[in-house]
């Protein structure tokens, strides 16, 4: 497993756009599945401060941004400001992901990816609050960690 570089520290409530720069390499190509999820047709690489951090393989299944349908007026799963970060977030939450990171790091990565795409500060705060509030159940199910684990 490849740990996050020691020089990088995600800070939960620091919204400084220059703090950590998350970008992505690759074209987003996917196929819709019958279960409402999507399968990547090509790999996507997450780049952290100019260094390739991890690559999401072709074939990975994601639902992109897991926003309830009643919130799609605000942000939907295909919002270009969030779609790459959401896919990477799903991958970091997946038990087969070879990257060694905490749930907090994964959630901060999603939030910080919005800074490079121009998402507003309020949207970044709300997306982050949503995954911190509701993502724990899925994280524990994937990692086998007990309730209350980060």
mmCIF file of C-alpha atoms in Angstrom:
data_model
loop_
_atom_site.group_PDB
_atom_site.id
_atom_site.type_symbol
_atom_site.label_atom_id
_atom_site.label_comp_id
_atom_site.label_asym_id
_atom_site.label_seq_id
_atom_site.Cartn_x
_atom_site.Cartn_y
_atom_site.Cartn_z
ATOM 1 C CA UNK A 1 0.000 0.000 0.000
ATOM 2 C CA UNK A 2 1.199 3.483 -0.814
ATOM 3 C CA UNK A 3 0.687 5.902 2.089
ATOM 4 C CA UNK A 4 -0.021 9.582 1.660
ATOM 5 C CA UNK A 5 3.213 11.541 1.458
ATOM 6 C CA UNK A 6 4.265 12.765 4.897
ATOM 7 C CA UNK A 7 4.561 16.338 3.645
ATOM 8 C CA UNK A 8 0.844 16.454 2.842
ATOM 9 C CA UNK A 9 -1.607 17.025 5.636
ATOM 10 C CA UNK A 10 -5.309 17.255 4.960
ATOM 11 C CA UNK A 11 -6.962 19.679 7.364
ATOM 12 C CA UNK A 12 -10.680 19.105 7.911
ATOM 13 C CA UNK A 13 -11.859 22.708 8.091
ATOM 14 C CA UNK A 14 -9.099 24.547 6.210
ATOM 15 C CA UNK A 15 -10.564 25.763 2.926
ATOM 16 C CA UNK A 16 -7.419 27.511 1.691
ATOM 17 C CA UNK A 17 -7.455 26.817 -2.051
ATOM 18 C CA UNK A 18 -3.651 26.594 -2.090
ATOM 19 C CA UNK A 19 -3.477 24.013 0.712
ATOM 20 C CA UNK A 20 -3.527 20.793 -1.347
ATOM 21 C CA UNK A 21 -3.974 20.642 -5.092
ATOM 22 C CA UNK A 22 -5.924 17.648 -6.379
ATOM 23 C CA UNK A 23 -6.117 17.136 -10.143
ATOM 24 C CA UNK A 24 -6.915 14.199 -12.390
ATOM 25 C CA UNK A 25 -5.375 12.715 -15.520
ATOM 26 C CA UNK A 26 -7.428 10.748 -18.009
ATOM 27 C CA UNK A 27 -10.697 11.022 -19.839
ATOM 28 C CA UNK A 28 -13.880 10.090 -18.049
ATOM 29 C CA UNK A 29 -15.489 7.285 -20.028
ATOM 30 C CA UNK A 30 -18.034 4.970 -18.445
ATOM 31 C CA UNK A 31 -20.905 2.608 -19.133
ATOM 32 C CA UNK A 32 -24.214 2.688 -17.259
ATOM 33 C CA UNK A 33 -25.078 -0.486 -15.366
ATOM 34 C CA UNK A 34 -28.564 -1.785 -14.636
ATOM 35 C CA UNK A 35 -28.180 -1.181 -10.888
ATOM 36 C CA UNK A 36 -27.836 2.603 -11.334
ATOM 37 C CA UNK A 37 -24.057 2.589 -11.032
ATOM 38 C CA UNK A 38 -21.411 3.218 -13.680
ATOM 39 C CA UNK A 39 -18.345 1.252 -14.749
ATOM 40 C CA UNK A 40 -15.216 3.129 -15.810
ATOM 41 C CA UNK A 41 -14.062 2.299 -19.320
ATOM 42 C CA UNK A 42 -10.647 3.956 -18.885
ATOM 43 C CA UNK A 43 -8.322 4.469 -15.925
ATOM 44 C CA UNK A 44 -8.166 7.824 -14.143
ATOM 45 C CA UNK A 45 -5.133 8.982 -12.151
ATOM 46 C CA UNK A 46 -5.492 11.190 -9.085
ATOM 47 C CA UNK A 47 -2.617 13.662 -8.834
ATOM 48 C CA UNK A 48 -1.780 15.126 -5.426
ATOM 49 C CA UNK A 49 0.364 18.274 -5.514
ATOM 50 C CA UNK A 50 1.796 17.314 -8.905
ATOM 51 C CA UNK A 51 2.620 13.694 -8.008
ATOM 52 C CA UNK A 52 0.592 10.704 -9.207
ATOM 53 C CA UNK A 53 -1.100 9.432 -6.047
ATOM 54 C CA UNK A 54 -3.218 6.516 -7.288
ATOM 55 C CA UNK A 55 -4.918 5.256 -10.422
ATOM 56 C CA UNK A 56 -8.527 4.140 -10.508
ATOM 57 C CA UNK A 57 -8.557 1.138 -12.851
ATOM 58 C CA UNK A 58 -10.848 0.661 -15.818
ATOM 59 C CA UNK A 59 -13.693 -1.562 -14.662
ATOM 60 C CA UNK A 60 -14.129 0.166 -11.301
ATOM 61 C CA UNK A 61 -17.819 0.624 -10.426
ATOM 62 C CA UNK A 62 -18.990 3.925 -8.928
ATOM 63 C CA UNK A 63 -22.212 5.846 -8.397
ATOM 64 C CA UNK A 64 -20.272 9.127 -8.694
ATOM 65 C CA UNK A 65 -21.700 11.664 -6.256
ATOM 66 C CA UNK A 66 -24.219 10.011 -3.949
ATOM 67 C CA UNK A 67 -26.632 12.888 -3.586
ATOM 68 C CA UNK A 68 -30.287 12.120 -2.949
ATOM 69 C CA UNK A 69 -32.532 12.826 -5.930
ATOM 70 C CA UNK A 70 -34.310 15.635 -4.052
ATOM 71 C CA UNK A 71 -30.965 17.512 -3.878
ATOM 72 C CA UNK A 72 -30.178 17.264 -7.591
ATOM 73 C CA UNK A 73 -31.338 20.861 -8.072
ATOM 74 C CA UNK A 74 -28.299 21.806 -5.971
ATOM 75 C CA UNK A 75 -25.692 19.324 -7.233
ATOM 76 C CA UNK A 76 -26.210 16.113 -9.162
ATOM 77 C CA UNK A 77 -23.941 13.108 -9.541
ATOM 78 C CA UNK A 78 -22.761 14.261 -12.981
ATOM 79 C CA UNK A 79 -21.764 17.779 -11.920
ATOM 80 C CA UNK A 80 -18.431 18.359 -13.715
ATOM 81 C CA UNK A 81 -17.055 20.131 -10.645
ATOM 82 C CA UNK A 82 -17.405 16.950 -8.595
ATOM 83 C CA UNK A 83 -17.507 13.911 -10.884
ATOM 84 C CA UNK A 84 -13.766 13.073 -10.867
ATOM 85 C CA UNK A 85 -13.411 13.725 -7.135
ATOM 86 C CA UNK A 86 -16.526 11.675 -6.401
ATOM 87 C CA UNK A 87 -15.189 8.733 -8.401
ATOM 88 C CA UNK A 88 -11.842 8.950 -6.565
ATOM 89 C CA UNK A 89 -13.688 9.200 -3.223
ATOM 90 C CA UNK A 90 -15.645 6.033 -4.022
ATOM 91 C CA UNK A 91 -12.381 4.294 -4.914
ATOM 92 C CA UNK A 92 -10.702 5.337 -1.648
ATOM 93 C CA UNK A 93 -13.723 4.014 0.263
ATOM 94 C CA UNK A 94 -13.577 0.680 -1.590
ATOM 95 C CA UNK A 95 -11.992 -2.229 0.301
ATOM 96 C CA UNK A 96 -9.971 -3.263 -2.752
ATOM 97 C CA UNK A 97 -8.242 0.114 -2.999
ATOM 98 C CA UNK A 98 -4.472 -0.322 -2.551
ATOM 99 C CA UNK A 99 -4.022 3.209 -1.171
ATOM 100 C CA UNK A 100 -3.510 3.457 2.575
ATOM 101 C CA UNK A 101 -5.572 6.425 3.726
ATOM 102 C CA UNK A 102 -8.071 7.231 6.424
ATOM 103 C CA UNK A 103 -11.713 8.068 5.912
ATOM 104 C CA UNK A 104 -10.893 11.658 6.897
ATOM 105 C CA UNK A 105 -8.228 11.822 4.160
ATOM 106 C CA UNK A 106 -10.688 10.449 1.583
ATOM 107 C CA UNK A 107 -13.361 12.964 2.606
ATOM 108 C CA UNK A 108 -10.886 15.867 2.574
ATOM 109 C CA UNK A 109 -9.644 14.766 -0.857
ATOM 110 C CA UNK A 110 -13.199 15.026 -2.203
ATOM 111 C CA UNK A 111 -13.642 18.468 -0.652
ATOM 112 C CA UNK A 112 -10.255 19.709 -1.877
ATOM 113 C CA UNK A 113 -10.810 18.370 -5.401
ATOM 114 C CA UNK A 114 -13.628 20.909 -5.669
ATOM 115 C CA UNK A 115 -11.152 23.755 -5.204
ATOM 116 C CA UNK A 116 -9.365 22.939 -8.459
ATOM 117 C CA UNK A 117 -12.617 22.774 -10.416
ATOM 118 C CA UNK A 118 -14.050 26.025 -9.111
ATOM 119 C CA UNK A 119 -16.690 24.684 -6.733
ATOM 120 C CA UNK A 120 -17.845 27.356 -4.309
ATOM 121 C CA UNK A 121 -16.709 27.357 -0.686
ATOM 122 C CA UNK A 122 -20.253 26.717 0.522
ATOM 123 C CA UNK A 123 -20.660 23.722 -1.801
ATOM 124 C CA UNK A 124 -17.322 22.333 -0.640
ATOM 125 C CA UNK A 125 -18.388 22.685 2.991
ATOM 126 C CA UNK A 126 -21.774 21.054 2.335
ATOM 127 C CA UNK A 127 -20.329 18.154 0.304
ATOM 128 C CA UNK A 128 -17.705 17.590 2.998
ATOM 129 C CA UNK A 129 -20.305 17.734 5.786
ATOM 130 C CA UNK A 130 -22.450 15.251 3.869
ATOM 131 C CA UNK A 131 -19.717 12.638 3.473
ATOM 132 C CA UNK A 132 -18.524 13.125 7.061
ATOM 133 C CA UNK A 133 -22.091 12.699 8.337
ATOM 134 C CA UNK A 134 -23.353 9.893 6.115
ATOM 135 C CA UNK A 135 -20.228 8.160 4.760
ATOM 136 C CA UNK A 136 -19.273 6.362 7.962
ATOM 137 C CA UNK A 137 -21.710 3.496 7.512
ATOM 138 C CA UNK A 138 -20.342 2.668 4.064
ATOM 139 C CA UNK A 139 -16.714 3.091 5.212
ATOM 140 C CA UNK A 140 -17.255 0.680 8.135
ATOM 141 C CA UNK A 141 -19.021 -1.819 5.876
ATOM 142 C CA UNK A 142 -16.095 -1.756 3.431
ATOM 143 C CA UNK A 143 -13.283 -1.808 5.997
ATOM 144 C CA UNK A 144 -14.853 -3.903 8.740
ATOM 145 C CA UNK A 145 -14.041 -1.221 11.318
ATOM 146 C CA UNK A 146 -16.335 -0.874 14.341
ATOM 147 C CA UNK A 147 -18.799 1.960 14.854
ATOM 148 C CA UNK A 148 -17.073 5.196 15.856
ATOM 149 C CA UNK A 149 -13.968 4.483 13.761
ATOM 150 C CA UNK A 150 -12.710 7.255 11.525
#
